[in-house]
PDB file of C-alpha atoms in Angstrom:
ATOM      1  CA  UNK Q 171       0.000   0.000   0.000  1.00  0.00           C
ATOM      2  CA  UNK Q 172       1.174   3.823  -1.109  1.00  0.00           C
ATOM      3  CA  UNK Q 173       0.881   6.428   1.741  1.00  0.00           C
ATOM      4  CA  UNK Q 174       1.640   9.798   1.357  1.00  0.00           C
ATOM      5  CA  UNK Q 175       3.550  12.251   3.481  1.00  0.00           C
ATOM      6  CA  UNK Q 176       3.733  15.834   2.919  1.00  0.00           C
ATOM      7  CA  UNK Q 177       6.937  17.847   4.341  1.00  0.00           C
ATOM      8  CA  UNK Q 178       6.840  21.466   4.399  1.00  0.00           C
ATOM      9  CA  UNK Q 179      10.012  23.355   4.685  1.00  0.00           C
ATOM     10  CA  UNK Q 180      10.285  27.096   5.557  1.00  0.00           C
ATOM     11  CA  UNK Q 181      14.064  28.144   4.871  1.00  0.00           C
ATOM     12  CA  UNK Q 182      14.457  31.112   3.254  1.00  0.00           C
ATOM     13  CA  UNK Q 183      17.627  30.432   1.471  1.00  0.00           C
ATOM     14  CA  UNK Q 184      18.641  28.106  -1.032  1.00  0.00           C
ATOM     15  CA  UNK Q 185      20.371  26.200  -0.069  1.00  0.00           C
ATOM     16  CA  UNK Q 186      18.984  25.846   3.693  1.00  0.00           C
ATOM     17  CA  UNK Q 187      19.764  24.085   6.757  1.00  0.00           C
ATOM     18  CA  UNK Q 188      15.781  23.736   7.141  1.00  0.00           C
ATOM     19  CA  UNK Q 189      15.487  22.095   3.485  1.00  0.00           C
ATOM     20  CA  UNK Q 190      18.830  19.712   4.436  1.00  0.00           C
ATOM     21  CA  UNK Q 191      16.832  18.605   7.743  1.00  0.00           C
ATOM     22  CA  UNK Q 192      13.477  18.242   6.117  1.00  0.00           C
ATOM     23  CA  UNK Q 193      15.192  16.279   3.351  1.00  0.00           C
ATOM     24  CA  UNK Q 194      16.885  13.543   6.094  1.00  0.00           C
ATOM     25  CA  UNK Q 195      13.892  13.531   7.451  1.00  0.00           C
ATOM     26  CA  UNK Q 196      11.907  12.366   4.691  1.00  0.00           C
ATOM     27  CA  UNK Q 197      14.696   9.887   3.968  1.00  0.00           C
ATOM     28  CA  UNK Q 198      13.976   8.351   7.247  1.00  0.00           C
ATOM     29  CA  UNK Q 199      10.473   8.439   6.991  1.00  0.00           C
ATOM     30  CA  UNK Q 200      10.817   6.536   3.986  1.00  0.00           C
ATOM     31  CA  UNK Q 201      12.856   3.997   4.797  1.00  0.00           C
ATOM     32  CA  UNK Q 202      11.198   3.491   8.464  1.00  0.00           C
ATOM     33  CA  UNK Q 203       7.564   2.691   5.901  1.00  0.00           C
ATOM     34  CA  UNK Q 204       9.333   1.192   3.596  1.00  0.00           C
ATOM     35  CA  UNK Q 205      10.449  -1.521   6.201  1.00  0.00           C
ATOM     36  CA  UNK Q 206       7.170  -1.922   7.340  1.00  0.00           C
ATOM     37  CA  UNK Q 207       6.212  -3.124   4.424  1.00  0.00           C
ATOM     38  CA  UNK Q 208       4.202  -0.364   2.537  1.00  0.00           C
ATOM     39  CA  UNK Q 209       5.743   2.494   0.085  1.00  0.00           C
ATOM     40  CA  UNK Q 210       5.478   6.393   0.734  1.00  0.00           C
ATOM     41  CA  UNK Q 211       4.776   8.772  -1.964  1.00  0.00           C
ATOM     42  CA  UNK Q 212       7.197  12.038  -0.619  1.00  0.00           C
ATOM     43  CA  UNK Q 213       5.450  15.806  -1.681  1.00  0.00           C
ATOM     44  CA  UNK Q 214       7.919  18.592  -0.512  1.00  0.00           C
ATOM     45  CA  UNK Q 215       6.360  21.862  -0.003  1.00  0.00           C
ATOM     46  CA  UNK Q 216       8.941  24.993  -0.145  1.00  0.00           C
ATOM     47  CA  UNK Q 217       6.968  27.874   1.661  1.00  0.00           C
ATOM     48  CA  UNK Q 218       9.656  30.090   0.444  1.00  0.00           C
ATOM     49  CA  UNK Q 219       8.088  29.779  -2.660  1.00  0.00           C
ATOM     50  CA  UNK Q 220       4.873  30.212  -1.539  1.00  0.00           C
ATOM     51  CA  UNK Q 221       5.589  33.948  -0.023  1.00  0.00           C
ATOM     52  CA  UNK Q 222       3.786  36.126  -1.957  1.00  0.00           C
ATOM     53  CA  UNK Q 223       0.563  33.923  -2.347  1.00  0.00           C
ATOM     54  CA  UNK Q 224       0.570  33.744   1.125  1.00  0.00           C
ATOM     55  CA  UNK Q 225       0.553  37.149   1.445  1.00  0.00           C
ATOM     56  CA  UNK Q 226      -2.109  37.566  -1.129  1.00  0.00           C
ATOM     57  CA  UNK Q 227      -4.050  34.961   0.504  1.00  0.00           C
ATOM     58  CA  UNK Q 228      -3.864  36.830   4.016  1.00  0.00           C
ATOM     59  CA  UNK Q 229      -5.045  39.927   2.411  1.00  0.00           C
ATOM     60  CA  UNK Q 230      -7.751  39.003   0.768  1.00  0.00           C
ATOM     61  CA  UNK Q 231      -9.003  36.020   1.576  1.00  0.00           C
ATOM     62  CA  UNK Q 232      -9.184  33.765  -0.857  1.00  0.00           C
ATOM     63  CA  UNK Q 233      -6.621  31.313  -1.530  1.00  0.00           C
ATOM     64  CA  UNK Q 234      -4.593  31.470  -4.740  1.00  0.00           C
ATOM     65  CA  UNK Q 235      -4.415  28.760  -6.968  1.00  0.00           C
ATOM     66  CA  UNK Q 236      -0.712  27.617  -5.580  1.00  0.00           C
ATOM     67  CA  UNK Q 237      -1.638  28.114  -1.851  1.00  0.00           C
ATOM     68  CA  UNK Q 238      -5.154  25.875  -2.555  1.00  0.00           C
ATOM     69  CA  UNK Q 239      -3.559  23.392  -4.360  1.00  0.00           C
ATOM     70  CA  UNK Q 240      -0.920  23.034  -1.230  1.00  0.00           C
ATOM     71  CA  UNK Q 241      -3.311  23.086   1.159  1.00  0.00           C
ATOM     72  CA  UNK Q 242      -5.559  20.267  -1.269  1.00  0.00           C
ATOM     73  CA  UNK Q 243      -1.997  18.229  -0.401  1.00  0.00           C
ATOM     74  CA  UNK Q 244      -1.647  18.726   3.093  1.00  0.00           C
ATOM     75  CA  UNK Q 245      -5.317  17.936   3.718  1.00  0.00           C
ATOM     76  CA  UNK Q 246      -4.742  14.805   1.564  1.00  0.00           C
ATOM     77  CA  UNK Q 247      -1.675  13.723   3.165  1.00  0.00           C
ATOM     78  CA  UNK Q 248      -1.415  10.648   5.871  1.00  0.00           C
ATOM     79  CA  UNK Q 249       1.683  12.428   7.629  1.00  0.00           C
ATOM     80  CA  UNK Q 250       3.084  15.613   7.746  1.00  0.00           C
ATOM     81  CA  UNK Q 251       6.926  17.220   8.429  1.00  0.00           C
ATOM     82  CA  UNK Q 252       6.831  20.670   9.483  1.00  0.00           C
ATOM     83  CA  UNK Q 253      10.268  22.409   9.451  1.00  0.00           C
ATOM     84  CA  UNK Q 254      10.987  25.922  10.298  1.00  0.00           C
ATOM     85  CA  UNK Q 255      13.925  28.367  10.979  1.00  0.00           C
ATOM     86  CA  UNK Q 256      13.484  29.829  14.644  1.00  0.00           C
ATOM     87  CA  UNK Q 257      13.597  33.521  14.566  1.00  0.00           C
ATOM     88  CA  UNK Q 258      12.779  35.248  17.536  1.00  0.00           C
ATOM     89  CA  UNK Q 259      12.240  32.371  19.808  1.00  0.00           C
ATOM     90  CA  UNK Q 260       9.896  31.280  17.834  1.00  0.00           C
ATOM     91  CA  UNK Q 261       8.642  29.700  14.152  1.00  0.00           C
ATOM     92  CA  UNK Q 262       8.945  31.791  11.184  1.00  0.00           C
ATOM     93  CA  UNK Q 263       5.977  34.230   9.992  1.00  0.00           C
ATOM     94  CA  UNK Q 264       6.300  32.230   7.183  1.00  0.00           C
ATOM     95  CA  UNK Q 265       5.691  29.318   8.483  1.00  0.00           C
ATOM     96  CA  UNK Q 266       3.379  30.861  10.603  1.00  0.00           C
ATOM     97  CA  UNK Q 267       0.937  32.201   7.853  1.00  0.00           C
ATOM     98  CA  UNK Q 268       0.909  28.979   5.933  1.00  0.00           C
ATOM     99  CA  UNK Q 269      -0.583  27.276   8.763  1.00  0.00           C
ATOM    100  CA  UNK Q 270      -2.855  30.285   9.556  1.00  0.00           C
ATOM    101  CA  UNK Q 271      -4.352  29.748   6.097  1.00  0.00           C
ATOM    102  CA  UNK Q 272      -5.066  26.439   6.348  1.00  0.00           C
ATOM    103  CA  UNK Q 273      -8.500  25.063   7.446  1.00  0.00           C
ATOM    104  CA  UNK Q 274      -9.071  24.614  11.303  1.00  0.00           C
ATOM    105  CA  UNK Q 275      -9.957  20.922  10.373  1.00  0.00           C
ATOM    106  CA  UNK Q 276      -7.276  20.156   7.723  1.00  0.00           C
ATOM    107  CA  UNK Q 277      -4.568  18.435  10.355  1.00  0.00           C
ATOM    108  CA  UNK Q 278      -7.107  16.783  12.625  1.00  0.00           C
ATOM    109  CA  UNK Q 279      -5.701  13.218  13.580  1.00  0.00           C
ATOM    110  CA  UNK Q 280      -3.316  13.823  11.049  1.00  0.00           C
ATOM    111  CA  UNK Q 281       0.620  12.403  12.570  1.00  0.00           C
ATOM    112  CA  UNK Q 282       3.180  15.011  12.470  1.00  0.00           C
ATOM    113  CA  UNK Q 283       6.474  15.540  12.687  1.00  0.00           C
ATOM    114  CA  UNK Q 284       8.250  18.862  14.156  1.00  0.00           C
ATOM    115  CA  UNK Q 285      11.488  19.800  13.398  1.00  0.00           C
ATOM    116  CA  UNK Q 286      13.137  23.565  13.830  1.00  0.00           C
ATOM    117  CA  UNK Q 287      16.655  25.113  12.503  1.00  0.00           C
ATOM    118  CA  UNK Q 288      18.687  27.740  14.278  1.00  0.00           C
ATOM    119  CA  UNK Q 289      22.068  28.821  14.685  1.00  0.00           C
ATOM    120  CA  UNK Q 290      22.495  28.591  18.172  1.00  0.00           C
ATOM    121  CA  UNK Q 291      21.038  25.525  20.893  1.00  0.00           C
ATOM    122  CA  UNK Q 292      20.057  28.132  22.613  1.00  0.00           C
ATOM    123  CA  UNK Q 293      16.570  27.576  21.048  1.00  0.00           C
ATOM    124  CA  UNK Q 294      15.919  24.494  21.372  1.00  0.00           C
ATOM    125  CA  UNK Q 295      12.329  25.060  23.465  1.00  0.00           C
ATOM    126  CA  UNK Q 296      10.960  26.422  20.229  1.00  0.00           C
ATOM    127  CA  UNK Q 297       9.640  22.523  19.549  1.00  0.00           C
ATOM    128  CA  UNK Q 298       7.467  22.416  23.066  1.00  0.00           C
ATOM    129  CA  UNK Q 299       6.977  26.144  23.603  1.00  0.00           C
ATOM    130  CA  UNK Q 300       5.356  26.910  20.207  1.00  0.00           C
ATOM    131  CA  UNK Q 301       5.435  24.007  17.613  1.00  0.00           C
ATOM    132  CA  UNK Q 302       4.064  21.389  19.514  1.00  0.00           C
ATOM    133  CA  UNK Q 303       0.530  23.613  21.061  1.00  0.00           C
ATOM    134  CA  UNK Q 304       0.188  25.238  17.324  1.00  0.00           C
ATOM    135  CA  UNK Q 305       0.170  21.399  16.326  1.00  0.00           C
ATOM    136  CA  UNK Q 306      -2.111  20.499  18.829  1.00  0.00           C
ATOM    137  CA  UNK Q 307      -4.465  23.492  18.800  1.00  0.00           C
ATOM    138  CA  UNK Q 308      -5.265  21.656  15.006  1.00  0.00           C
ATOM    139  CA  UNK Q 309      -5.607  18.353  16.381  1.00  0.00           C
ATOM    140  CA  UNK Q 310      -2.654  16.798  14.736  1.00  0.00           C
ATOM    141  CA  UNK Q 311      -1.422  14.075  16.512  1.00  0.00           C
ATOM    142  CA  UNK Q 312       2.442  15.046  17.227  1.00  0.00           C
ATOM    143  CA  UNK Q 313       4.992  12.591  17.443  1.00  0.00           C
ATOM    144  CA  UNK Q 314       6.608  12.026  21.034  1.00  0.00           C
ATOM    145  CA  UNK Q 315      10.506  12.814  19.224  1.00  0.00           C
ATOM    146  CA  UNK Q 316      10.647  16.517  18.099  1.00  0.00           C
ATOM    147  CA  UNK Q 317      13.888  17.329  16.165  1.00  0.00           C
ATOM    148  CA  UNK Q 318      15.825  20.294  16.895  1.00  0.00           C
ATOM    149  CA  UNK Q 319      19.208  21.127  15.160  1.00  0.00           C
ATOM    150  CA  UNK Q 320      21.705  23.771  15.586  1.00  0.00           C
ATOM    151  CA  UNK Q 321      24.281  24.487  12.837  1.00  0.00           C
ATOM    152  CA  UNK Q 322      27.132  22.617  14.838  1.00  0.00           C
ATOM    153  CA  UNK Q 323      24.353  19.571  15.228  1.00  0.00           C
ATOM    154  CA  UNK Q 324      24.347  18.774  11.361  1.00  0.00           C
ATOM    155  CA  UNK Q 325      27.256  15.407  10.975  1.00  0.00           C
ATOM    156  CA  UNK Q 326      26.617  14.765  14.397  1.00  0.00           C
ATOM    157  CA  UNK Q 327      25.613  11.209  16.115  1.00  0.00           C
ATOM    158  CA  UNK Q 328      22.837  12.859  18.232  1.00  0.00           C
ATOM    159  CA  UNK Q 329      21.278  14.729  15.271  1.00  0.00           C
ATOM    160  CA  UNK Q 330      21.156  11.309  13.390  1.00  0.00           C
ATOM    161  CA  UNK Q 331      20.014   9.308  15.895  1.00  0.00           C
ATOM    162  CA  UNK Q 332      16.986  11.903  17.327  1.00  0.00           C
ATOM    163  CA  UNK Q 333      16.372  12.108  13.299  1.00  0.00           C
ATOM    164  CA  UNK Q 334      15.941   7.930  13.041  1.00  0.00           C
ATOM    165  CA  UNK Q 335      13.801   8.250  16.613  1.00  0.00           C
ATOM    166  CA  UNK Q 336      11.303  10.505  15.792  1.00  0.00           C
ATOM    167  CA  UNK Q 337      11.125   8.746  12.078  1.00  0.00           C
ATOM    168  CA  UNK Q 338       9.943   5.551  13.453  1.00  0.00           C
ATOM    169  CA  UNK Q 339       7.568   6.955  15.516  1.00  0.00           C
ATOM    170  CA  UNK Q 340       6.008   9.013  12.191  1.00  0.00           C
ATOM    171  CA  UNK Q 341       6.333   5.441  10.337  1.00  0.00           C
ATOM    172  CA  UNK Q 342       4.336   4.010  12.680  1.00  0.00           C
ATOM    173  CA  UNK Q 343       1.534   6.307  12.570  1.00  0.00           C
ATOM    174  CA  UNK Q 344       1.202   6.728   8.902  1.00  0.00           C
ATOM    175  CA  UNK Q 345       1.198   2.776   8.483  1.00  0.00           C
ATOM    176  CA  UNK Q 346      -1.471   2.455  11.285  1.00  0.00           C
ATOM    177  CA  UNK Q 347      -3.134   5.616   9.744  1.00  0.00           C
ATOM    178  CA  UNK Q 348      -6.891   4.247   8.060  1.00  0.00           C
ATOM    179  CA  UNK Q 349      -6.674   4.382   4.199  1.00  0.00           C
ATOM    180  CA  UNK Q 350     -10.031   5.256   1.945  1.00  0.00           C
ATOM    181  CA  UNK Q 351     -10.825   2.009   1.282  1.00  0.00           C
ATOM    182  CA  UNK Q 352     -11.491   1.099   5.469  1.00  0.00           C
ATOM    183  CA  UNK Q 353     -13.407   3.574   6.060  1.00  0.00           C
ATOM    184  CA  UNK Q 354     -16.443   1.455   5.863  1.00  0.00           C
ATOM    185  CA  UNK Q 355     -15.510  -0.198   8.828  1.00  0.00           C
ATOM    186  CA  UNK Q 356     -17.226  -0.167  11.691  1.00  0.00           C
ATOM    187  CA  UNK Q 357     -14.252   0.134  14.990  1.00  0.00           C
ATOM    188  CA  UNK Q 358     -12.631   2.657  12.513  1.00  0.00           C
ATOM    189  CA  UNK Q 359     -12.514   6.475  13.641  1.00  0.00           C
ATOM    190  CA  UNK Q 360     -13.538   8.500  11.249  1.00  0.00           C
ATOM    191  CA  UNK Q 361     -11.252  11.860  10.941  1.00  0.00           C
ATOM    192  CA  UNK Q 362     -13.157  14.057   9.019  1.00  0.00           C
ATOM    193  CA  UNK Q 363     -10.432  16.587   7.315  1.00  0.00           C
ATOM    194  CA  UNK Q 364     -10.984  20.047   4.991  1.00  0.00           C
ATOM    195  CA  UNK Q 365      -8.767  21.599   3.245  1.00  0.00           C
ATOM    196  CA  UNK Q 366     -11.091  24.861   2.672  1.00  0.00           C
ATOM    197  CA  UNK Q 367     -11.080  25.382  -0.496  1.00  0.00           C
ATOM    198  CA  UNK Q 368     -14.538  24.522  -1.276  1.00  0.00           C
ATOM    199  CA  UNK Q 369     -16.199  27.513  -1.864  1.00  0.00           C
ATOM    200  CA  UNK Q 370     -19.826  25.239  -1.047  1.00  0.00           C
ATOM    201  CA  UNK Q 371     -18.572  25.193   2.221  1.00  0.00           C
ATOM    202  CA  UNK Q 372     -18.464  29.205   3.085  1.00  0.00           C
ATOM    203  CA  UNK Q 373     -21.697  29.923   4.769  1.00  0.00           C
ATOM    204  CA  UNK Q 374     -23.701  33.257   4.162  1.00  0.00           C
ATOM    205  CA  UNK Q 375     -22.579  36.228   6.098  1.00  0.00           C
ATOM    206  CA  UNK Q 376     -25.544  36.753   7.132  1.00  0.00           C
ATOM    207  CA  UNK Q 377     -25.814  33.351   8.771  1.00  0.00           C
ATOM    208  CA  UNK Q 378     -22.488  33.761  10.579  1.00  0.00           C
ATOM    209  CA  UNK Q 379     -23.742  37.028  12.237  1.00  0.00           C
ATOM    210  CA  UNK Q 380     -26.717  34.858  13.781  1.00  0.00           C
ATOM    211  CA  UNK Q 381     -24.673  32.848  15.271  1.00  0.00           C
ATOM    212  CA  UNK Q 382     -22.559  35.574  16.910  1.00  0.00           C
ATOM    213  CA  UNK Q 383     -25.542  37.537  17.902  1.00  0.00           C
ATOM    214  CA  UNK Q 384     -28.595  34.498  18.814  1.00  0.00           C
ATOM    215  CA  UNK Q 385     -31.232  36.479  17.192  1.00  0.00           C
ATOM    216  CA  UNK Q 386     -30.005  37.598  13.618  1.00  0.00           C
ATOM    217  CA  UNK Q 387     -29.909  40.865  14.531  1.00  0.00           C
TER     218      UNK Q 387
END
């Protein structure tokens, strides 16, 4: 069976220390599936890319046709890497508007994978101070091994083995993760996931001020 992981990356140069963890990541990911017997279908997302549709999209509210179809891929995904530079203590705005424009249901029971970049280990509570409750705010299912790496990490023996740690555990949610075709099943949760871009979906405005208000008014 094909699963398919999604890993989005939110370096800003090229090349990046984000992209070069993301990528041994993924490499781990795949092999850690690949030994439990299925095969993994590997979509990288470059949010560097994505900049000025994001912008675009936070302006005006509707999606572009790059930042839907990402958010089409993430929603359809059965895991998910999120990498980010840490600026400021914290995840990118970057990284931090593609996940504000994604759908409130799009990650729920989805497993994920956090990883960060920065220059000094200094700021290395970015992955359970801010990655980990954004994660969970969406419902994502976070993997117990978060992946943090410094720029004197990278080569090193604790970098590779945290990176094989926390792939396993991803591996082992994706491959326990129900495909389409069980869904018919009775003992199986259902995770109902949206990516947002249907525009079926938007209700009236006039609806969503009744709610607010009780009375329509």
């Amino acid at each position: 069976m094909s699963r398919k992981l999604v890993v989005l990356t939110a370096g800003l140069s090229q090349p990046s220390s984000t992209r070069l963890l993301a990528d041994q990541l993924a490499a781990a990911v795949t092999a850690a599936v690949g030994g439990r017997g299925e095969s993994l279908e590997v979509e990288v997302i470059e949010l560097r890319e994505l900049a000025g549709d994001l912008a675009t999209t936070m302006t005006t509210g509707l999606p572009t046709p790059a930042v839907a179809a990402a958010r089409e891929k993430v929603t359809d995904a059965d895991g998910l890497i999120a990498v980010t530079p840490v600026f400021t203590a914290s995840y990118s705005g970057l990284f931090k508007m593609f996940v504000d424009v994604l759908d409130t249901e799009s990650l729920s029971g989805m497993p994920v994978l956090i990883a960060a970049t920065a220059g000094t280990a200094r700021h290395s509570l970015v992955l359970d101070h801010a990655m980990r409750p954004l994660f969970g705010y969406l419902r994502a299912v976070v993997v117990p091994t978060g992946v943090f790496a410094a720029t004197e990490d990278f080569g090193s023996t604790g970098l590779t083995e945290r990176v094989h740690r926390a792939a396993a555990e991803l591996a082992q949610l994706i491959v326990a993760e129900p495909a389409a075709v069980q869904g018919f099943l009775q003992d199986e949760p259902v995770r109902h996931r949206s990516s947002g871009n249907r525009v079926g979906a938007v209700r009236p405005f006039s609806e969503l001020l009744a709610g607010h208000t009780g009375d329509g008014r």
